[in-house]
mmCIF file of C-alpha atoms and ligand atoms in Angstrom:
data_model
loop_
_atom_site.group_PDB
_atom_site.id
_atom_site.type_symbol
_atom_site.label_atom_id
_atom_site.label_comp_id
_atom_site.label_asym_id
_atom_site.label_seq_id
_atom_site.Cartn_x
_atom_site.Cartn_y
_atom_site.Cartn_z
ATOM 1 C CA MET G 22 2.714 -1.054 -19.766
ATOM 2 C CA GLN G 23 4.491 -4.244 -20.923
ATOM 3 C CA ASP G 24 1.395 -6.257 -19.923
ATOM 4 C CA PHE G 25 -0.755 -3.800 -21.918
ATOM 5 C CA VAL G 26 1.373 -4.218 -25.039
ATOM 6 C CA SER G 27 1.637 -8.008 -24.659
ATOM 7 C CA ARG G 28 -2.155 -8.210 -24.544
ATOM 8 C CA GLY G 29 -2.422 -6.341 -27.832
ATOM 9 C CA GLY G 30 -2.467 -2.762 -26.618
ATOM 10 C CA LYS G 31 -0.591 -0.119 -28.555
ATOM 11 C CA ILE G 32 1.191 2.810 -26.908
ATOM 12 C CA GLU G 33 1.854 5.947 -29.001
ATOM 13 C CA TYR G 34 3.771 8.903 -27.621
ATOM 14 C CA ARG G 35 2.630 12.144 -29.142
ATOM 15 C CA ARG G 36 1.037 15.492 -28.426
ATOM 16 C CA ILE G 37 -2.717 15.608 -28.822
ATOM 17 C CA GLU G 38 -4.033 18.715 -30.601
ATOM 18 C CA GLU G 39 -7.649 19.901 -30.982
ATOM 19 C CA ARG G 40 -7.894 18.469 -34.493
ATOM 20 C CA ASP G 41 -7.080 14.992 -33.125
ATOM 21 C CA ILE G 42 -10.169 14.749 -30.961
ATOM 22 C CA ARG G 43 -12.741 13.753 -33.629
ATOM 23 C CA PRO G 44 -10.432 11.087 -35.243
ATOM 24 C CA LEU G 45 -9.730 9.647 -31.748
ATOM 25 C CA VAL G 46 -13.430 9.438 -30.933
ATOM 26 C CA ALA G 47 -14.056 7.710 -34.268
ATOM 27 C CA ARG G 48 -11.170 5.272 -33.779
ATOM 28 C CA PHE G 49 -12.078 3.931 -30.344
ATOM 29 C CA ASP G 50 -15.167 2.626 -28.555
ATOM 30 C CA LEU G 51 -14.476 4.964 -25.628
ATOM 31 C CA LEU G 52 -12.063 7.864 -25.189
ATOM 32 C CA VAL G 53 -10.564 8.075 -21.670
ATOM 33 C CA VAL G 54 -9.017 11.534 -21.144
ATOM 34 C CA SER G 55 -6.341 11.899 -18.436
ATOM 35 C CA THR G 56 -4.725 15.195 -19.400
ATOM 36 C CA GLY G 57 -6.373 18.415 -18.331
ATOM 37 C CA LYS G 58 -3.971 20.611 -20.189
ATOM 38 C CA GLY G 59 -4.952 21.837 -23.628
ATOM 39 C CA PRO G 60 -7.975 21.034 -25.792
ATOM 40 C CA LEU G 61 -8.776 17.630 -24.338
ATOM 41 C CA GLY G 62 -9.330 18.993 -20.850
ATOM 42 C CA GLN G 63 -11.526 21.767 -22.192
ATOM 43 C CA LEU G 64 -14.081 19.147 -23.270
ATOM 44 C CA PHE G 65 -15.099 18.918 -19.642
ATOM 45 C CA THR G 66 -16.822 21.866 -17.952
ATOM 46 C CA TYR G 67 -16.331 22.925 -14.288
ATOM 47 C CA ARG G 68 -18.751 21.914 -11.600
ATOM 48 C CA PRO G 69 -19.007 25.203 -9.621
ATOM 49 C CA GLU G 70 -20.775 23.477 -6.713
ATOM 50 C CA HIS G 71 -17.573 21.491 -6.040
ATOM 51 C CA THR G 72 -15.116 24.186 -7.082
ATOM 52 C CA PRO G 73 -15.109 26.811 -4.306
ATOM 53 C CA TYR G 74 -11.885 28.621 -5.235
ATOM 54 C CA SER G 75 -10.858 30.553 -8.308
ATOM 55 C CA GLN G 76 -7.242 31.014 -7.159
ATOM 56 C CA PRO G 77 -4.613 28.708 -5.736
ATOM 57 C CA GLN G 78 -4.946 28.552 -1.932
ATOM 58 C CA ARG G 79 -1.244 27.784 -1.479
ATOM 59 C CA ARG G 80 1.825 28.994 -3.307
ATOM 60 C CA LEU G 81 3.886 25.876 -3.740
ATOM 61 C CA CYS G 82 7.577 25.311 -3.578
ATOM 62 C CA VAL G 83 8.585 21.672 -3.798
ATOM 63 C CA GLY G 84 11.974 20.190 -4.352
ATOM 64 C CA LEU G 85 14.103 17.066 -3.824
ATOM 65 C CA TYR G 86 16.894 17.895 -1.366
ATOM 66 C CA THR G 87 20.063 16.238 -0.096
ATOM 67 C CA GLY G 88 21.406 16.943 3.374
ATOM 68 C CA VAL G 89 18.118 16.338 5.270
ATOM 69 C CA ARG G 90 18.563 13.582 7.929
ATOM 70 C CA GLN G 91 16.015 10.763 7.745
ATOM 71 C CA PRO G 92 14.060 10.188 10.931
ATOM 72 C CA ASP G 93 14.237 6.752 12.566
ATOM 73 C CA PRO G 94 11.956 5.030 11.692
ATOM 74 C CA MET G 95 11.744 6.701 8.276
ATOM 75 C CA ASN G 96 8.443 8.530 7.975
ATOM 76 C CA VAL G 97 6.561 11.438 6.458
ATOM 77 C CA THR G 98 6.261 14.564 8.677
ATOM 78 C CA LEU G 99 3.959 17.561 8.411
ATOM 79 C CA SER G 100 4.569 20.870 10.283
ATOM 80 C CA VAL G 101 2.390 23.940 10.388
ATOM 81 C CA SER G 102 3.341 27.616 10.715
ATOM 82 C CA PRO G 103 -0.013 29.311 11.418
ATOM 83 C CA GLY G 104 -0.705 32.058 8.856
ATOM 84 C CA HIS G 105 2.293 31.043 6.724
ATOM 85 C CA GLY G 106 1.556 27.471 5.698
ATOM 86 C CA GLU G 107 2.436 23.811 6.024
ATOM 87 C CA MET G 108 5.449 21.768 5.136
ATOM 88 C CA ILE G 109 5.490 18.078 4.326
ATOM 89 C CA VAL G 110 8.750 16.161 4.291
ATOM 90 C CA ILE G 111 8.643 12.927 2.311
ATOM 91 C CA PRO G 112 11.519 10.423 1.956
ATOM 92 C CA THR G 113 11.883 9.849 -1.762
ATOM 93 C CA ILE G 114 14.030 7.675 -3.988
ATOM 94 C CA THR G 115 15.943 9.885 -6.430
ATOM 95 C CA PHE G 116 18.539 9.214 -9.133
ATOM 96 C CA GLY G 117 21.174 9.644 -6.397
ATOM 97 C CA GLY G 118 19.533 7.393 -3.790
ATOM 98 C CA VAL G 119 17.142 8.262 -0.961
ATOM 99 C CA ALA G 120 16.654 11.999 -0.429
ATOM 100 C CA ASN G 121 13.783 14.103 0.875
ATOM 101 C CA ALA G 122 11.030 15.960 -0.909
ATOM 102 C CA LEU G 123 10.338 19.226 0.918
ATOM 103 C CA LEU G 124 6.850 20.299 -0.058
ATOM 104 C CA MET G 125 6.143 23.836 1.131
ATOM 105 C CA GLU G 126 2.496 24.837 1.069
ATOM 106 C CA ASN G 127 2.824 28.654 1.471
ATOM 107 C CA VAL G 128 -0.120 30.811 2.349
ATOM 108 C CA PRO G 129 -0.546 33.726 -0.109
ATOM 109 C CA GLY G 130 0.581 36.887 1.614
ATOM 110 C CA GLY G 131 2.516 34.931 4.285
ATOM 111 C CA ASP G 132 6.264 35.127 4.961
ATOM 112 C CA MET G 133 6.991 31.896 3.041
ATOM 113 C CA GLU G 134 5.258 32.969 -0.139
ATOM 114 C CA GLU G 135 8.322 34.359 -1.886
ATOM 115 C CA LEU G 136 9.733 30.791 -2.144
ATOM 116 C CA ALA G 137 7.170 30.096 -4.856
ATOM 117 C CA THR G 138 8.870 32.522 -7.181
ATOM 118 C CA LEU G 139 12.433 32.877 -5.958
ATOM 119 C CA SER G 140 14.775 31.636 -8.664
ATOM 120 C CA TYR G 141 17.227 28.826 -7.904
ATOM 121 C CA ASP G 142 18.855 29.065 -11.367
ATOM 122 C CA ASP G 143 19.691 32.782 -11.048
ATOM 123 C CA ASN G 144 21.579 32.335 -7.757
ATOM 124 C CA PRO G 145 21.509 28.895 -6.068
ATOM 125 C CA LYS G 146 23.432 30.075 -2.964
ATOM 126 C CA HIS G 147 20.991 32.929 -2.375
ATOM 127 C CA PHE G 148 17.990 30.619 -2.881
ATOM 128 C CA LEU G 149 19.354 28.125 -0.308
ATOM 129 C CA LYS G 150 20.202 30.899 2.167
ATOM 130 C CA VAL G 151 16.696 32.399 1.999
ATOM 131 C CA LEU G 152 15.123 28.933 2.214
ATOM 132 C CA LEU G 153 17.172 27.943 5.262
ATOM 133 C CA GLY G 154 16.299 31.218 7.005
ATOM 134 C CA LYS G 155 12.572 30.583 6.452
ATOM 135 C CA LEU G 156 12.779 26.929 7.549
ATOM 136 C CA GLU G 157 14.610 27.922 10.800
ATOM 137 C CA LYS G 158 11.848 30.441 11.563
ATOM 138 C CA HIS G 159 8.691 28.573 10.399
ATOM 139 C CA HIS G 160 9.550 24.853 10.388
ATOM 140 C CA PRO G 161 12.304 24.453 13.049
ATOM 141 C CA THR G 162 11.776 20.697 13.501
ATOM 142 C CA THR G 163 12.803 20.184 9.865
ATOM 143 C CA TYR G 164 15.551 22.779 10.065
ATOM 144 C CA ASP G 165 17.088 20.791 12.921
ATOM 145 C CA ARG G 166 17.425 17.779 10.576
ATOM 146 C CA ILE G 167 19.426 19.731 7.956
ATOM 147 C CA ASP G 168 23.170 19.483 7.475
ATOM 148 C CA THR G 169 23.577 23.000 5.986
ATOM 149 C CA ALA G 170 26.905 22.076 4.324
ATOM 150 C CA ARG G 171 25.246 19.302 2.285
ATOM 151 C CA PHE G 172 21.861 20.947 1.824
ATOM 152 C CA ASP G 173 21.046 21.438 -1.859
ATOM 153 C CA LEU G 174 18.642 20.327 -4.594
ATOM 154 C CA ALA G 175 19.417 16.704 -5.584
ATOM 155 C CA GLN G 176 19.650 17.996 -9.208
ATOM 156 C CA PRO G 177 19.199 21.604 -10.377
ATOM 157 C CA GLN G 178 15.951 20.668 -12.126
ATOM 158 C CA ASP G 179 14.416 19.068 -9.008
ATOM 159 C CA LEU G 180 12.357 22.164 -8.152
ATOM 160 C CA LEU G 181 8.684 22.881 -8.857
ATOM 161 C CA GLN G 182 7.086 26.245 -8.029
ATOM 162 C CA GLY G 183 3.547 27.394 -8.695
ATOM 163 C CA GLY G 184 -0.011 26.723 -7.530
ATOM 164 C CA VAL G 185 -3.103 24.599 -8.124
ATOM 165 C CA VAL G 186 -6.671 25.811 -8.413
ATOM 166 C CA PRO G 187 -8.709 23.001 -6.872
ATOM 167 C CA THR G 188 -11.264 22.079 -9.543
ATOM 168 C CA VAL G 189 -13.886 19.433 -10.128
ATOM 169 C CA ARG G 190 -15.194 18.931 -13.641
ATOM 170 C CA ASN G 191 -18.093 17.181 -15.294
ATOM 171 C CA THR G 192 -16.741 13.873 -16.534
ATOM 172 C CA VAL G 193 -18.656 12.728 -19.589
ATOM 173 C CA VAL G 194 -19.131 14.168 -23.073
ATOM 174 C CA GLU G 195 -21.389 12.331 -25.493
ATOM 175 C CA PHE G 196 -20.866 12.819 -29.210
ATOM 176 C CA ASP G 197 -23.492 12.693 -31.952
ATOM 177 C CA ASP G 198 -22.898 9.044 -32.786
ATOM 178 C CA GLY G 199 -23.421 7.989 -29.159
ATOM 179 C CA LYS G 200 -19.703 7.600 -28.482
ATOM 180 C CA CYS G 201 -18.365 9.097 -25.268
ATOM 181 C CA ALA G 202 -15.233 10.687 -23.750
ATOM 182 C CA ILE G 203 -14.746 10.230 -20.004
ATOM 183 C CA ALA G 204 -12.405 12.181 -17.740
ATOM 184 C CA LEU G 205 -9.944 10.440 -15.383
ATOM 185 C CA GLY G 206 -7.479 11.697 -12.794
ATOM 186 C CA ASP G 207 -6.570 15.361 -12.488
ATOM 187 C CA VAL G 208 -8.775 16.301 -15.398
ATOM 188 C CA HIS G 209 -11.708 15.055 -13.349
ATOM 189 C CA ALA G 210 -10.698 16.457 -9.966
ATOM 190 C CA ILE G 211 -7.536 18.373 -9.213
ATOM 191 C CA VAL G 212 -6.746 18.933 -5.561
ATOM 192 C CA ASP G 213 -4.073 20.948 -3.765
ATOM 193 C CA PRO G 214 -1.299 18.469 -2.899
ATOM 194 C CA MET G 215 -1.512 19.223 0.872
ATOM 195 C CA MET G 216 -3.221 15.922 1.780
ATOM 196 C CA GLY G 217 -1.479 13.888 -0.927
ATOM 197 C CA GLN G 218 -4.716 12.764 -2.537
ATOM 198 C CA GLY G 219 -4.356 13.491 -6.300
ATOM 199 C CA ALA G 220 -2.601 10.359 -7.515
ATOM 200 C CA ASN G 221 -4.284 8.346 -4.792
ATOM 201 C CA VAL G 222 -7.788 8.986 -6.074
ATOM 202 C CA ALA G 223 -6.641 9.036 -9.723
ATOM 203 C CA SER G 224 -5.350 5.469 -9.425
ATOM 204 C CA TYR G 225 -8.456 4.339 -7.526
ATOM 205 C CA ALA G 226 -10.690 5.841 -10.222
ATOM 206 C CA ALA G 227 -8.552 4.166 -12.924
ATOM 207 C CA PHE G 228 -9.162 0.779 -11.308
ATOM 208 C CA VAL G 229 -12.902 1.375 -11.100
ATOM 209 C CA LEU G 230 -12.906 2.443 -14.755
ATOM 210 C CA GLY G 231 -10.883 -0.580 -15.852
ATOM 211 C CA GLU G 232 -13.101 -3.053 -13.994
ATOM 212 C CA GLU G 233 -16.292 -1.535 -15.384
ATOM 213 C CA ILE G 234 -14.915 -1.618 -18.965
ATOM 214 C CA VAL G 235 -13.942 -5.269 -18.610
ATOM 215 C CA ASN G 236 -17.482 -6.140 -17.442
ATOM 216 C CA ALA G 237 -19.352 -3.888 -19.838
ATOM 217 C CA ASP G 238 -21.529 -5.054 -22.751
ATOM 218 C CA ALA G 239 -21.233 -1.657 -24.420
ATOM 219 C CA CYS G 240 -18.888 1.328 -24.016
ATOM 220 C CA ASP G 241 -21.712 3.908 -23.984
ATOM 221 C CA ALA G 242 -23.225 6.642 -21.836
ATOM 222 C CA ARG G 243 -24.642 4.091 -19.388
ATOM 223 C CA LEU G 244 -21.165 2.670 -18.788
ATOM 224 C CA CYS G 245 -19.804 6.163 -18.130
ATOM 225 C CA GLU G 246 -22.660 6.828 -15.740
ATOM 226 C CA LYS G 247 -21.895 3.637 -13.819
ATOM 227 C CA ILE G 248 -18.184 4.488 -13.603
ATOM 228 C CA ASP G 249 -19.026 7.973 -12.374
ATOM 229 C CA LEU G 250 -21.458 6.764 -9.659
ATOM 230 C CA LYS G 251 -18.949 4.160 -8.466
ATOM 231 C CA ARG G 252 -15.982 6.473 -8.096
ATOM 232 C CA GLN G 253 -17.585 9.790 -7.213
ATOM 233 C CA ASP G 254 -17.885 9.287 -3.401
ATOM 234 C CA ARG G 255 -14.132 8.801 -2.928
ATOM 235 C CA VAL G 256 -13.059 11.399 -5.511
ATOM 236 C CA LEU G 257 -15.400 14.099 -4.156
ATOM 237 C CA ALA G 258 -14.466 13.248 -0.590
ATOM 238 C CA ALA G 259 -10.780 13.754 -1.354
ATOM 239 C CA SER G 260 -11.575 17.104 -2.902
ATOM 240 C CA ARG G 261 -13.877 18.274 -0.057
ATOM 241 C CA TRP G 262 -11.515 17.082 2.685
ATOM 242 C CA THR G 263 -8.545 18.839 1.061
ATOM 243 C CA ASN G 264 -10.493 22.041 0.502
ATOM 244 C CA VAL G 265 -11.510 22.120 4.191
ATOM 245 C CA MET G 266 -7.887 21.592 5.328
ATOM 246 C CA LEU G 267 -6.786 24.570 3.208
ATOM 247 C CA GLN G 268 -8.803 26.854 5.513
ATOM 248 C CA PRO G 269 -7.857 27.754 9.102
ATOM 249 C CA PRO G 270 -9.207 24.929 11.320
ATOM 250 C CA THR G 271 -12.791 25.170 12.546
ATOM 251 C CA GLU G 272 -13.402 24.802 16.286
ATOM 252 C CA ALA G 273 -14.355 21.120 15.812
ATOM 253 C CA LEU G 274 -11.261 20.393 13.678
ATOM 254 C CA GLY G 275 -9.071 22.137 16.267
ATOM 255 C CA MET G 276 -10.619 19.869 18.913
ATOM 256 C CA LEU G 277 -9.899 16.825 16.760
ATOM 257 C CA ILE G 278 -6.240 17.795 16.330
ATOM 258 C CA GLY G 279 -5.940 18.265 20.121
ATOM 259 C CA ALA G 280 -7.660 14.928 20.757
ATOM 260 C CA MET G 281 -5.359 13.111 18.294
ATOM 261 C CA SER G 282 -2.334 14.431 20.129
ATOM 262 C CA GLN G 283 -3.576 12.559 23.231
ATOM 263 C CA ASN G 284 -5.131 9.503 21.587
ATOM 264 C CA PRO G 285 -2.849 7.382 19.332
ATOM 265 C CA ALA G 286 -5.765 5.190 18.118
ATOM 266 C CA LEU G 287 -7.601 8.259 16.893
ATOM 267 C CA ALA G 288 -4.464 9.605 15.226
ATOM 268 C CA ASN G 289 -3.788 6.182 13.626
ATOM 269 C CA GLU G 290 -7.279 6.068 12.143
ATOM 270 C CA PHE G 291 -6.948 9.616 10.782
ATOM 271 C CA THR G 292 -3.641 8.595 9.133
ATOM 272 C CA GLU G 293 -5.052 5.308 7.778
ATOM 273 C CA ASN G 294 -7.863 7.286 6.250
ATOM 274 C CA PHE G 295 -5.428 9.018 3.901
ATOM 275 C CA ASN G 296 -5.925 5.764 1.917
ATOM 276 C CA TYR G 297 -9.738 6.154 2.139
ATOM 277 C CA PRO G 298 -10.689 9.838 1.822
ATOM 278 C CA ASP G 299 -14.386 8.835 1.705
ATOM 279 C CA ARG G 300 -14.024 7.360 5.247
ATOM 280 C CA GLN G 301 -12.178 10.518 6.357
ATOM 281 C CA TRP G 302 -15.003 12.675 5.056
ATOM 282 C CA ASP G 303 -17.502 10.418 6.912
ATOM 283 C CA ARG G 304 -15.586 11.272 10.120
ATOM 284 C CA ILE G 305 -14.988 15.008 9.707
ATOM 285 C CA SER G 306 -17.540 16.547 7.378
ATOM 286 C CA THR G 307 -19.585 18.107 10.221
ATOM 287 C CA PRO G 308 -18.870 19.038 13.840
ATOM 288 C CA GLN G 309 -21.358 16.366 14.970
ATOM 289 C CA ARG G 310 -19.390 13.681 13.137
ATOM 290 C CA ILE G 311 -16.096 14.889 14.598
ATOM 291 C CA GLN G 312 -17.559 14.906 18.114
ATOM 292 C CA ALA G 313 -19.072 11.451 17.655
ATOM 293 C CA TRP G 314 -15.726 10.078 16.359
ATOM 294 C CA ILE G 315 -13.746 11.498 19.267
ATOM 295 C CA ALA G 316 -16.318 10.173 21.757
ATOM 296 C CA ARG G 317 -16.302 6.711 20.264
ATOM 297 C CA MET G 318 -12.495 6.519 20.181
ATOM 298 C CA SER G 319 -12.240 7.873 23.753
ATOM 299 C CA ALA G 320 -14.763 5.453 25.331
ATOM 300 C CA PRO G 321 -13.135 2.912 27.634
ATOM 301 C CA SER G 322 -12.994 -0.490 26.009
ATOM 302 C CA GLU G 323 -15.306 -3.252 27.242
ATOM 303 C CA PRO G 324 -13.653 -5.376 29.923
ATOM 304 C CA VAL G 325 -12.630 -8.812 28.648
ATOM 305 C CA ARG G 326 -14.769 -11.457 30.328
ATOM 306 C CA ALA G 327 -13.265 -14.846 31.055
ATOM 307 C CA ILE G 328 -15.544 -17.688 30.040
ATOM 308 C CA ALA G 329 -15.073 -20.876 31.972
HETATM 309 C C1 FAD H 415 3.819 19.254 -5.758
HETATM 310 C C2 FAD H 415 2.852 18.117 -5.892
HETATM 311 C C3 FAD H 415 2.873 17.075 -4.977
HETATM 312 C C4 FAD H 415 1.980 16.019 -5.065
HETATM 313 N N1 FAD H 415 2.016 15.024 -4.130
HETATM 314 C C5 FAD H 415 1.141 14.007 -4.196
HETATM 315 C C6 FAD H 415 1.146 12.975 -3.216
HETATM 316 O O1 FAD H 415 1.963 12.959 -2.279
HETATM 317 N N2 FAD H 415 0.234 11.984 -3.325
HETATM 318 C C7 FAD H 415 -0.707 11.936 -4.332
HETATM 319 O O2 FAD H 415 -1.513 11.043 -4.404
HETATM 320 N N3 FAD H 415 -0.711 12.916 -5.314
HETATM 321 C C8 FAD H 415 0.149 13.943 -5.241
HETATM 322 N N4 FAD H 415 0.132 14.949 -6.206
HETATM 323 C C9 FAD H 415 -0.886 14.900 -7.275
HETATM 324 C C10 FAD H 415 -0.475 13.950 -8.427
HETATM 325 O O3 FAD H 415 0.777 14.341 -8.947
HETATM 326 C C11 FAD H 415 -1.532 14.093 -9.501
HETATM 327 O O4 FAD H 415 -2.798 13.983 -8.945
HETATM 328 C C12 FAD H 415 -1.355 12.967 -10.531
HETATM 329 O O5 FAD H 415 -0.112 13.069 -11.205
HETATM 330 C C13 FAD H 415 -2.484 13.021 -11.582
HETATM 331 O O6 FAD H 415 -2.299 12.061 -12.565
HETATM 332 P P1 FAD H 415 -2.902 12.231 -14.006
HETATM 333 O O7 FAD H 415 -2.466 11.018 -14.772
HETATM 334 O O8 FAD H 415 -4.329 12.537 -13.909
HETATM 335 O O9 FAD H 415 -2.213 13.531 -14.617
HETATM 336 P P2 FAD H 415 -0.665 13.824 -14.898
HETATM 337 O O10 FAD H 415 0.199 13.083 -13.950
HETATM 338 O O11 FAD H 415 -0.561 15.315 -14.946
HETATM 339 O O12 FAD H 415 -0.418 13.231 -16.321
HETATM 340 C C14 FAD H 415 -0.922 13.857 -17.527
HETATM 341 C C15 FAD H 415 0.009 13.513 -18.674
HETATM 342 O O13 FAD H 415 -0.538 14.041 -19.865
HETATM 343 C C16 FAD H 415 0.560 14.585 -20.632
HETATM 344 N N5 FAD H 415 -0.042 15.608 -21.529
HETATM 345 C C17 FAD H 415 -0.387 16.885 -21.226
HETATM 346 N N6 FAD H 415 -0.882 17.525 -22.307
HETATM 347 C C18 FAD H 415 -0.821 16.615 -23.333
HETATM 348 C C19 FAD H 415 -1.177 16.661 -24.729
HETATM 349 N N7 FAD H 415 -1.709 17.739 -25.309
HETATM 350 N N8 FAD H 415 -0.950 15.557 -25.468
HETATM 351 C C20 FAD H 415 -0.424 14.437 -24.913
HETATM 352 N N9 FAD H 415 -0.084 14.306 -23.626
HETATM 353 C C21 FAD H 415 -0.272 15.415 -22.826
HETATM 354 C C22 FAD H 415 1.488 15.183 -19.613
HETATM 355 O O14 FAD H 415 2.785 15.332 -20.104
HETATM 356 C C23 FAD H 415 1.431 14.086 -18.530
HETATM 357 O O15 FAD H 415 2.342 13.030 -18.728
HETATM 358 C C24 FAD H 415 1.040 16.014 -6.122
HETATM 359 C C25 FAD H 415 1.011 17.054 -7.066
HETATM 360 C C26 FAD H 415 1.925 18.096 -6.942
HETATM 361 C C27 FAD H 415 1.855 19.219 -7.972
#
């Protein structure tokens, strides 16, 4: 942000209302919209073909907690309680030092769901007691890392509860004078946080957008089209991959998970592909692709030939 200001950019902090849209369009060559909430987001209509759900598929309860031992080496873990949901434990730097984010992805109707609405503020002790009981039952490998005497939110406000409706929107609106608004980040594609893809693809798309603007002769509909074509494979792949993972695993995905447990190279590539959701989607979008990937990664490597 300092770089932006030192190059002549101006940062204003204020709430954007509906009446601000026209003046903003008139003031700038191109309006980049990265807030889906309120009137700005409503400029962009849904793409039903990429928006399969109308309700959140997980009821989220995420908080920053003290009293959770870090694994050695420090890493991110994911555990699954079939029918009840997933939990991701992420080491996180907080105001009080390193703590852990516990992200609970609770299946609607499952035993963990009440955590998405249970109030911490009303009765912190009760909240922690219920939470510990559920973790012991559904995510015992995390429960085993908890020092129950020290277990608490890092700060009382470090709790987020709710749900996300995965949504992909059209990204460009052209106004009468030929000027455009283009969507970026969650307003373009919002994904459930299960695979940690939202900020990942938002920042990728921001880089694409920035590079295209720098190289553009005009900030017009053609520029927006180019930006869209360049970023859409990765953004859509993140959305499709996440949406598939929200469903119970297909037979082929179950096979992949089993194969990864026996094949570290396969598991490593799956993990690396969190950085490249388009590659992940290339690997897993159909049973044929999954089978081909497993077969390729299971083939014995070519013997090394000595050359005299
Ligand atoms: C529980 C959870 C865990 C997540 N974990 C991960 C993860 O591990 N990895 C990952 O990549 N992504 C993760 N995400 C997703 C990630 O947080 C989002 O994808 C990312 O923040 C999107 O960035 P954005 O800039 O598009 O929107 P936002 O970060 O939502 O920013 C929008 C901004 O606009 C402001 N705003 C809203 N309305 C107005 C208005 N009317 N006027 C002015 N300003 C306004 C808001 O205050 C906000 O600052 C997670 C999300 C959640 C909910």
